[in-house]
């Protein structure tokens, strides 16, 4: 039988993925090119029993999402670069308060208002370091309409698993361009239920809340505290300040150190659960490894097909999890047998001045220095003129 097909854009795929993942609350503010997801959620989320709101501005929108998430909702917001600037303070609040939240950043070219209708990939470092403290976040980057759907579901699952903001980095081109998709091609990764603190047992009415549930207590630094919703059966203190396991502000060095180690280690000790890449190394003897993500990875895939049609060996790594940086996947792609590598050049392609290339250099050159082995050359393909990187630009880099 002929497979069912549909004509869909990334915005619709993300909105559908969010609703299918159990999203119950959305708040956002109109901004090009992210507005389509606001319009879609306002139209469709109420049909699924959820609430969608156009906030008075970006700050109010993400603030409502943080509040909704801490009262029991699965929350989503979407914006573009200037909105991310305004989101910054509340992103820090979500990190400190351990709020499960998904944030879509539809990137556009340039700083400030930039090119509002021009695709870009310039927020790669911004989402990681755009709030105070320097604590880790999770960021995923879809490269197709089907990945917009599946990685949105995965973003909600990771937000539940790690109780932190998870970013979905896309761009104007992928977000708004219509493409034909086989309906059966959508992957549907599972989205776990929220792990909540147990309700107060019978006969405990006389106990203090601290004696029944300690909202931020963990046995090990890498563990996640059970979620206790504000307004639920337990008293929950929520603050953006450094706090102890009960939620009280503290200056105790031991308690401060424990909290800050926990916020780091709950993510960095579980990289194997987050790392997501696709390695295409079908040709033995490839001397060049392409690395890309998002919309640029589509040109990379076309270039690989063209190169192999000409009997030119090349490998390609498509990165879906930008943060934390998938170091194991990068190193395995260059040194698959932990020995001498046939890869002589790594080419990182992106619509910025080299944001992710810097991470690739850090990982590969650092490994080579520790192991005292020869590192491949690392080159970049970068465009910041509003146009997309082409397959021919990849082909010109093959050694």
mmCIF file of C-alpha atoms in Angstrom, residues 56-328:
data_model
loop_
_atom_site.group_PDB
_atom_site.id
_atom_site.type_symbol
_atom_site.label_atom_id
_atom_site.label_comp_id
_atom_site.label_asym_id
_atom_site.label_seq_id
_atom_site.Cartn_x
_atom_site.Cartn_y
_atom_site.Cartn_z
ATOM 1 C CA UNK A 56 2.251 40.500 27.603
ATOM 2 C CA UNK A 57 5.954 40.011 26.874
ATOM 3 C CA UNK A 58 8.699 37.379 26.925
ATOM 4 C CA UNK A 59 9.539 37.803 30.612
ATOM 5 C CA UNK A 60 5.936 37.235 31.635
ATOM 6 C CA UNK A 61 5.632 34.249 29.306
ATOM 7 C CA UNK A 62 8.537 32.236 30.673
ATOM 8 C CA UNK A 63 7.617 33.306 34.210
ATOM 9 C CA UNK A 64 4.166 31.802 33.726
ATOM 10 C CA UNK A 65 5.757 28.612 32.384
ATOM 11 C CA UNK A 66 8.025 28.279 35.437
ATOM 12 C CA UNK A 67 5.036 28.794 37.730
ATOM 13 C CA UNK A 68 2.839 26.368 35.801
ATOM 14 C CA UNK A 69 5.539 23.696 35.795
ATOM 15 C CA UNK A 70 5.973 23.984 39.562
ATOM 16 C CA UNK A 71 2.240 23.574 40.140
ATOM 17 C CA UNK A 72 2.022 20.365 38.134
ATOM 18 C CA UNK A 73 1.850 21.287 34.447
ATOM 19 C CA UNK A 74 4.084 20.139 31.622
ATOM 20 C CA UNK A 75 5.137 23.482 30.210
ATOM 21 C CA UNK A 76 6.500 24.725 26.895
ATOM 22 C CA UNK A 77 7.528 28.151 25.640
ATOM 23 C CA UNK A 78 8.967 29.306 22.316
ATOM 24 C CA UNK A 79 10.877 32.395 21.229
ATOM 25 C CA UNK A 80 13.814 33.603 19.138
ATOM 26 C CA UNK A 81 17.141 35.258 19.960
ATOM 27 C CA UNK A 82 15.922 38.591 21.403
ATOM 28 C CA UNK A 83 13.375 36.697 23.493
ATOM 29 C CA UNK A 84 16.114 34.425 24.800
ATOM 30 C CA UNK A 85 17.871 37.526 26.106
ATOM 31 C CA UNK A 86 14.752 38.392 28.084
ATOM 32 C CA UNK A 87 14.335 34.785 29.247
ATOM 33 C CA UNK A 88 17.772 34.775 30.867
ATOM 34 C CA UNK A 89 16.845 35.535 34.473
ATOM 35 C CA UNK A 90 14.005 33.035 34.566
ATOM 36 C CA UNK A 91 16.194 30.369 32.951
ATOM 37 C CA UNK A 92 18.473 30.757 35.961
ATOM 38 C CA UNK A 93 15.432 30.464 38.232
ATOM 39 C CA UNK A 94 14.437 27.241 36.473
ATOM 40 C CA UNK A 95 17.947 25.828 36.963
ATOM 41 C CA UNK A 96 18.046 26.762 40.652
ATOM 42 C CA UNK A 97 14.481 25.639 41.364
ATOM 43 C CA UNK A 98 14.918 22.416 39.349
ATOM 44 C CA UNK A 99 11.963 23.158 37.095
ATOM 45 C CA UNK A 100 11.077 20.702 34.291
ATOM 46 C CA UNK A 101 10.597 23.043 31.326
ATOM 47 C CA UNK A 102 11.037 22.887 27.531
ATOM 48 C CA UNK A 103 12.185 26.042 25.713
ATOM 49 C CA UNK A 104 12.152 26.298 21.901
ATOM 50 C CA UNK A 105 14.638 28.780 20.431
ATOM 51 C CA UNK A 106 13.989 29.441 16.738
ATOM 52 C CA UNK A 107 17.333 30.987 15.856
ATOM 53 C CA UNK A 108 17.814 33.849 13.454
ATOM 54 C CA UNK A 109 20.911 35.542 12.108
ATOM 55 C CA UNK A 110 22.831 38.213 13.972
ATOM 56 C CA UNK A 111 22.810 39.973 17.351
ATOM 57 C CA UNK A 112 19.991 42.131 18.749
ATOM 58 C CA UNK A 113 17.040 42.225 16.346
ATOM 59 C CA UNK A 114 19.281 40.770 13.649
ATOM 60 C CA UNK A 115 17.695 39.218 10.598
ATOM 61 C CA UNK A 116 14.210 38.423 11.837
ATOM 62 C CA UNK A 117 13.403 36.362 8.730
ATOM 63 C CA UNK A 118 16.908 35.013 8.135
ATOM 64 C CA UNK A 119 18.043 31.554 9.303
ATOM 65 C CA UNK A 120 20.990 31.294 11.671
ATOM 66 C CA UNK A 121 22.601 29.040 14.257
ATOM 67 C CA UNK A 122 24.192 31.697 16.425
ATOM 68 C CA UNK A 123 22.617 30.812 19.786
ATOM 69 C CA UNK A 124 24.557 27.594 20.367
ATOM 70 C CA UNK A 125 26.793 29.079 23.053
ATOM 71 C CA UNK A 126 24.119 31.516 24.202
ATOM 72 C CA UNK A 127 21.721 28.848 25.463
ATOM 73 C CA UNK A 128 24.523 27.235 27.444
ATOM 74 C CA UNK A 129 26.007 30.367 29.008
ATOM 75 C CA UNK A 130 23.144 32.880 28.750
ATOM 76 C CA UNK A 131 22.319 32.969 32.448
ATOM 77 C CA UNK A 132 24.329 33.489 35.608
ATOM 78 C CA UNK A 133 26.253 30.758 37.388
ATOM 79 C CA UNK A 134 27.451 28.654 34.476
ATOM 80 C CA UNK A 135 25.464 25.533 35.399
ATOM 81 C CA UNK A 136 24.751 22.892 32.768
ATOM 82 C CA UNK A 137 21.591 22.690 30.704
ATOM 83 C CA UNK A 138 20.434 20.263 28.010
ATOM 84 C CA UNK A 139 20.015 21.396 24.398
ATOM 85 C CA UNK A 140 18.798 19.345 21.426
ATOM 86 C CA UNK A 141 18.923 20.285 17.736
ATOM 87 C CA UNK A 142 16.497 18.697 15.247
ATOM 88 C CA UNK A 143 17.449 18.603 11.589
ATOM 89 C CA UNK A 144 14.151 17.640 9.931
ATOM 90 C CA UNK A 145 10.409 17.865 10.469
ATOM 91 C CA UNK A 146 10.328 14.305 11.806
ATOM 92 C CA UNK A 147 13.127 15.139 14.256
ATOM 93 C CA UNK A 148 11.251 18.283 15.307
ATOM 94 C CA UNK A 149 8.521 15.927 16.466
ATOM 95 C CA UNK A 150 10.679 13.206 18.021
ATOM 96 C CA UNK A 151 13.192 15.508 19.726
ATOM 97 C CA UNK A 152 10.365 17.566 21.208
ATOM 98 C CA UNK A 153 9.076 14.398 22.841
ATOM 99 C CA UNK A 154 12.612 13.588 23.960
ATOM 100 C CA UNK A 155 13.025 17.118 25.357
ATOM 101 C CA UNK A 156 9.974 16.644 27.566
ATOM 102 C CA UNK A 157 11.285 13.278 28.723
ATOM 103 C CA UNK A 158 14.704 14.729 29.608
ATOM 104 C CA UNK A 159 13.062 17.657 31.414
ATOM 105 C CA UNK A 160 11.192 15.153 33.586
ATOM 106 C CA UNK A 161 14.245 12.957 34.102
ATOM 107 C CA UNK A 162 16.604 15.734 35.174
ATOM 108 C CA UNK A 163 14.240 18.445 36.451
ATOM 109 C CA UNK A 164 15.881 21.199 34.426
ATOM 110 C CA UNK A 165 15.185 23.430 31.421
ATOM 111 C CA UNK A 166 15.728 21.629 28.119
ATOM 112 C CA UNK A 167 16.271 23.682 24.970
ATOM 113 C CA UNK A 168 15.202 22.785 21.452
ATOM 114 C CA UNK A 169 17.393 24.737 19.028
ATOM 115 C CA UNK A 170 15.923 25.123 15.583
ATOM 116 C CA UNK A 171 15.942 27.911 12.975
ATOM 117 C CA UNK A 172 13.675 29.882 10.680
ATOM 118 C CA UNK A 173 14.299 27.671 7.646
ATOM 119 C CA UNK A 174 13.530 24.367 9.344
ATOM 120 C CA UNK A 175 10.731 25.896 11.391
ATOM 121 C CA UNK A 176 8.732 27.414 8.540
ATOM 122 C CA UNK A 177 9.652 25.442 5.403
ATOM 123 C CA UNK A 178 7.064 22.886 4.332
ATOM 124 C CA UNK A 179 8.256 19.388 3.503
ATOM 125 C CA UNK A 180 6.645 16.093 2.522
ATOM 126 C CA UNK A 181 6.914 13.438 5.232
ATOM 127 C CA UNK A 182 5.841 9.813 5.387
ATOM 128 C CA UNK A 183 3.588 9.614 8.435
ATOM 129 C CA UNK A 184 5.171 6.299 9.410
ATOM 130 C CA UNK A 185 8.609 7.966 9.607
ATOM 131 C CA UNK A 186 7.836 9.738 12.879
ATOM 132 C CA UNK A 187 9.691 8.230 15.811
ATOM 133 C CA UNK A 188 7.814 8.347 19.116
ATOM 134 C CA UNK A 189 10.308 8.108 21.970
ATOM 135 C CA UNK A 190 8.575 7.452 25.298
ATOM 136 C CA UNK A 191 7.961 10.318 27.706
ATOM 137 C CA UNK A 192 8.138 9.254 31.332
ATOM 138 C CA UNK A 193 5.631 10.159 33.976
ATOM 139 C CA UNK A 194 6.641 12.781 36.508
ATOM 140 C CA UNK A 195 8.099 11.256 39.691
ATOM 141 C CA UNK A 196 6.224 12.948 42.503
ATOM 142 C CA UNK A 197 6.663 12.876 46.264
ATOM 143 C CA UNK A 198 4.181 10.617 48.007
ATOM 144 C CA UNK A 199 1.034 12.159 49.443
ATOM 145 C CA UNK A 200 0.896 12.666 53.182
ATOM 146 C CA UNK A 201 0.029 9.344 54.847
ATOM 147 C CA UNK A 202 -3.011 9.138 57.160
ATOM 148 C CA UNK A 203 -2.457 10.316 60.710
ATOM 149 C CA UNK A 204 0.342 12.784 59.908
ATOM 150 C CA UNK A 205 -1.661 16.000 60.149
ATOM 151 C CA UNK A 206 0.273 17.064 63.229
ATOM 152 C CA UNK A 207 3.689 16.675 61.614
ATOM 153 C CA UNK A 208 5.606 19.512 60.041
ATOM 154 C CA UNK A 209 6.017 19.352 56.273
ATOM 155 C CA UNK A 210 9.765 18.776 56.762
ATOM 156 C CA UNK A 211 8.994 15.553 58.603
ATOM 157 C CA UNK A 212 7.041 14.091 55.706
ATOM 158 C CA UNK A 213 8.685 15.454 52.556
ATOM 159 C CA UNK A 214 12.001 17.247 52.194
ATOM 160 C CA UNK A 215 11.587 18.800 48.722
ATOM 161 C CA UNK A 216 15.262 19.121 47.760
ATOM 162 C CA UNK A 217 16.777 16.140 49.589
ATOM 163 C CA UNK A 218 18.883 13.681 47.582
ATOM 164 C CA UNK A 219 20.903 10.714 48.808
ATOM 165 C CA UNK A 220 23.628 11.297 46.190
ATOM 166 C CA UNK A 221 24.615 14.479 44.354
ATOM 167 C CA UNK A 222 23.590 13.045 40.974
ATOM 168 C CA UNK A 223 20.080 12.062 42.079
ATOM 169 C CA UNK A 224 16.898 14.001 41.295
ATOM 170 C CA UNK A 225 14.612 14.994 44.183
ATOM 171 C CA UNK A 226 10.996 13.783 43.822
ATOM 172 C CA UNK A 227 8.762 16.512 42.500
ATOM 173 C CA UNK A 228 6.386 18.067 45.043
ATOM 174 C CA UNK A 229 3.996 20.499 43.314
ATOM 175 C CA UNK A 230 3.337 23.895 44.808
ATOM 176 C CA UNK A 231 -0.249 23.864 46.004
ATOM 177 C CA UNK A 232 -0.135 20.105 46.511
ATOM 178 C CA UNK A 233 -0.222 18.111 49.741
ATOM 179 C CA UNK A 234 3.188 19.326 50.930
ATOM 180 C CA UNK A 235 4.621 22.681 51.877
ATOM 181 C CA UNK A 236 7.180 23.556 49.197
ATOM 182 C CA UNK A 237 9.487 26.557 49.337
ATOM 183 C CA UNK A 238 10.617 27.839 45.965
ATOM 184 C CA UNK A 239 13.461 30.319 45.657
ATOM 185 C CA UNK A 240 16.073 31.513 43.218
ATOM 186 C CA UNK A 241 18.597 31.808 46.044
ATOM 187 C CA UNK A 242 21.005 29.174 47.283
ATOM 188 C CA UNK A 243 19.026 26.993 49.671
ATOM 189 C CA UNK A 244 19.228 23.878 51.803
ATOM 190 C CA UNK A 245 17.276 20.678 51.253
ATOM 191 C CA UNK A 246 14.192 22.202 52.887
ATOM 192 C CA UNK A 247 14.265 25.245 50.610
ATOM 193 C CA UNK A 248 15.511 27.666 53.262
ATOM 194 C CA UNK A 249 18.128 30.220 52.182
ATOM 195 C CA UNK A 250 21.568 29.351 53.493
ATOM 196 C CA UNK A 251 25.136 30.609 53.636
ATOM 197 C CA UNK A 252 26.449 27.383 55.145
ATOM 198 C CA UNK A 253 29.455 26.418 52.970
ATOM 199 C CA UNK A 254 28.706 22.691 53.203
ATOM 200 C CA UNK A 255 25.063 23.092 52.205
ATOM 201 C CA UNK A 256 25.911 25.590 49.470
ATOM 202 C CA UNK A 257 28.552 23.270 48.077
ATOM 203 C CA UNK A 258 26.167 20.299 48.173
ATOM 204 C CA UNK A 259 23.474 22.154 46.247
ATOM 205 C CA UNK A 260 25.800 23.483 43.575
ATOM 206 C CA UNK A 261 27.510 20.116 43.107
ATOM 207 C CA UNK A 262 24.081 18.523 42.763
ATOM 208 C CA UNK A 263 22.976 20.985 40.061
ATOM 209 C CA UNK A 264 26.092 20.112 38.073
ATOM 210 C CA UNK A 265 26.365 16.401 38.676
ATOM 211 C CA UNK A 266 22.730 15.489 38.124
ATOM 212 C CA UNK A 267 23.425 16.226 34.442
ATOM 213 C CA UNK A 268 27.154 15.694 33.965
ATOM 214 C CA UNK A 269 27.173 12.297 35.701
ATOM 215 C CA UNK A 270 24.548 10.986 33.276
ATOM 216 C CA UNK A 271 25.880 11.990 29.867
ATOM 217 C CA UNK A 272 25.170 8.519 28.499
ATOM 218 C CA UNK A 273 21.443 9.188 28.922
ATOM 219 C CA UNK A 274 21.612 12.523 27.094
ATOM 220 C CA UNK A 275 24.149 12.104 24.283
ATOM 221 C CA UNK A 276 22.478 11.626 20.898
ATOM 222 C CA UNK A 277 24.285 11.545 17.554
ATOM 223 C CA UNK A 278 24.065 9.703 14.242
ATOM 224 C CA UNK A 279 27.354 8.479 12.752
ATOM 225 C CA UNK A 280 27.458 7.571 9.082
ATOM 226 C CA UNK A 281 30.815 5.886 8.506
ATOM 227 C CA UNK A 282 29.745 3.421 5.819
ATOM 228 C CA UNK A 283 32.940 3.957 3.798
ATOM 229 C CA UNK A 284 36.152 2.508 5.222
ATOM 230 C CA UNK A 285 39.275 4.588 4.832
ATOM 231 C CA UNK A 286 37.575 7.968 5.042
ATOM 232 C CA UNK A 287 40.063 10.740 5.720
ATOM 233 C CA UNK A 288 37.417 13.412 6.332
ATOM 234 C CA UNK A 289 34.754 13.566 9.000
ATOM 235 C CA UNK A 290 31.916 16.054 8.589
ATOM 236 C CA UNK A 291 30.200 17.300 11.761
ATOM 237 C CA UNK A 292 27.006 19.310 11.712
ATOM 238 C CA UNK A 293 23.557 19.767 13.246
ATOM 239 C CA UNK A 294 20.151 21.251 12.551
ATOM 240 C CA UNK A 295 19.328 22.589 9.090
ATOM 241 C CA UNK A 296 22.999 22.450 8.029
ATOM 242 C CA UNK A 297 23.100 18.686 8.549
ATOM 243 C CA UNK A 298 20.703 18.291 5.623
ATOM 244 C CA UNK A 299 23.251 19.776 3.216
ATOM 245 C CA UNK A 300 25.870 17.530 4.826
ATOM 246 C CA UNK A 301 23.769 14.442 4.079
ATOM 247 C CA UNK A 302 23.401 15.475 0.436
ATOM 248 C CA UNK A 303 27.149 16.061 0.205
ATOM 249 C CA UNK A 304 27.899 12.586 1.596
ATOM 250 C CA UNK A 305 25.652 10.972 -1.028
ATOM 251 C CA UNK A 306 27.324 12.971 -3.805
ATOM 252 C CA UNK A 307 30.817 12.131 -2.553
ATOM 253 C CA UNK A 308 30.115 8.421 -2.368
ATOM 254 C CA UNK A 309 28.572 8.467 -5.829
ATOM 255 C CA UNK A 310 31.990 9.716 -6.956
ATOM 256 C CA UNK A 311 33.680 6.969 -4.912
ATOM 257 C CA UNK A 312 35.112 9.491 -2.448
ATOM 258 C CA UNK A 313 35.251 8.159 1.107
ATOM 259 C CA UNK A 314 33.834 10.417 3.797
ATOM 260 C CA UNK A 315 32.185 10.024 7.204
ATOM 261 C CA UNK A 316 29.542 12.235 8.807
ATOM 262 C CA UNK A 317 28.405 12.859 12.368
ATOM 263 C CA UNK A 318 25.015 14.490 12.887
ATOM 264 C CA UNK A 319 24.769 15.945 16.396
ATOM 265 C CA UNK A 320 21.314 15.968 17.971
ATOM 266 C CA UNK A 321 22.402 16.770 21.548
ATOM 267 C CA UNK A 322 24.510 19.925 21.498
ATOM 268 C CA UNK A 323 24.694 20.324 25.283
ATOM 269 C CA UNK A 324 26.207 18.654 27.140
ATOM 270 C CA UNK A 325 28.685 18.258 24.269
ATOM 271 C CA UNK A 326 28.626 14.615 23.085
ATOM 272 C CA UNK A 327 32.316 14.051 23.724
ATOM 273 C CA UNK A 328 32.188 10.258 23.539
#
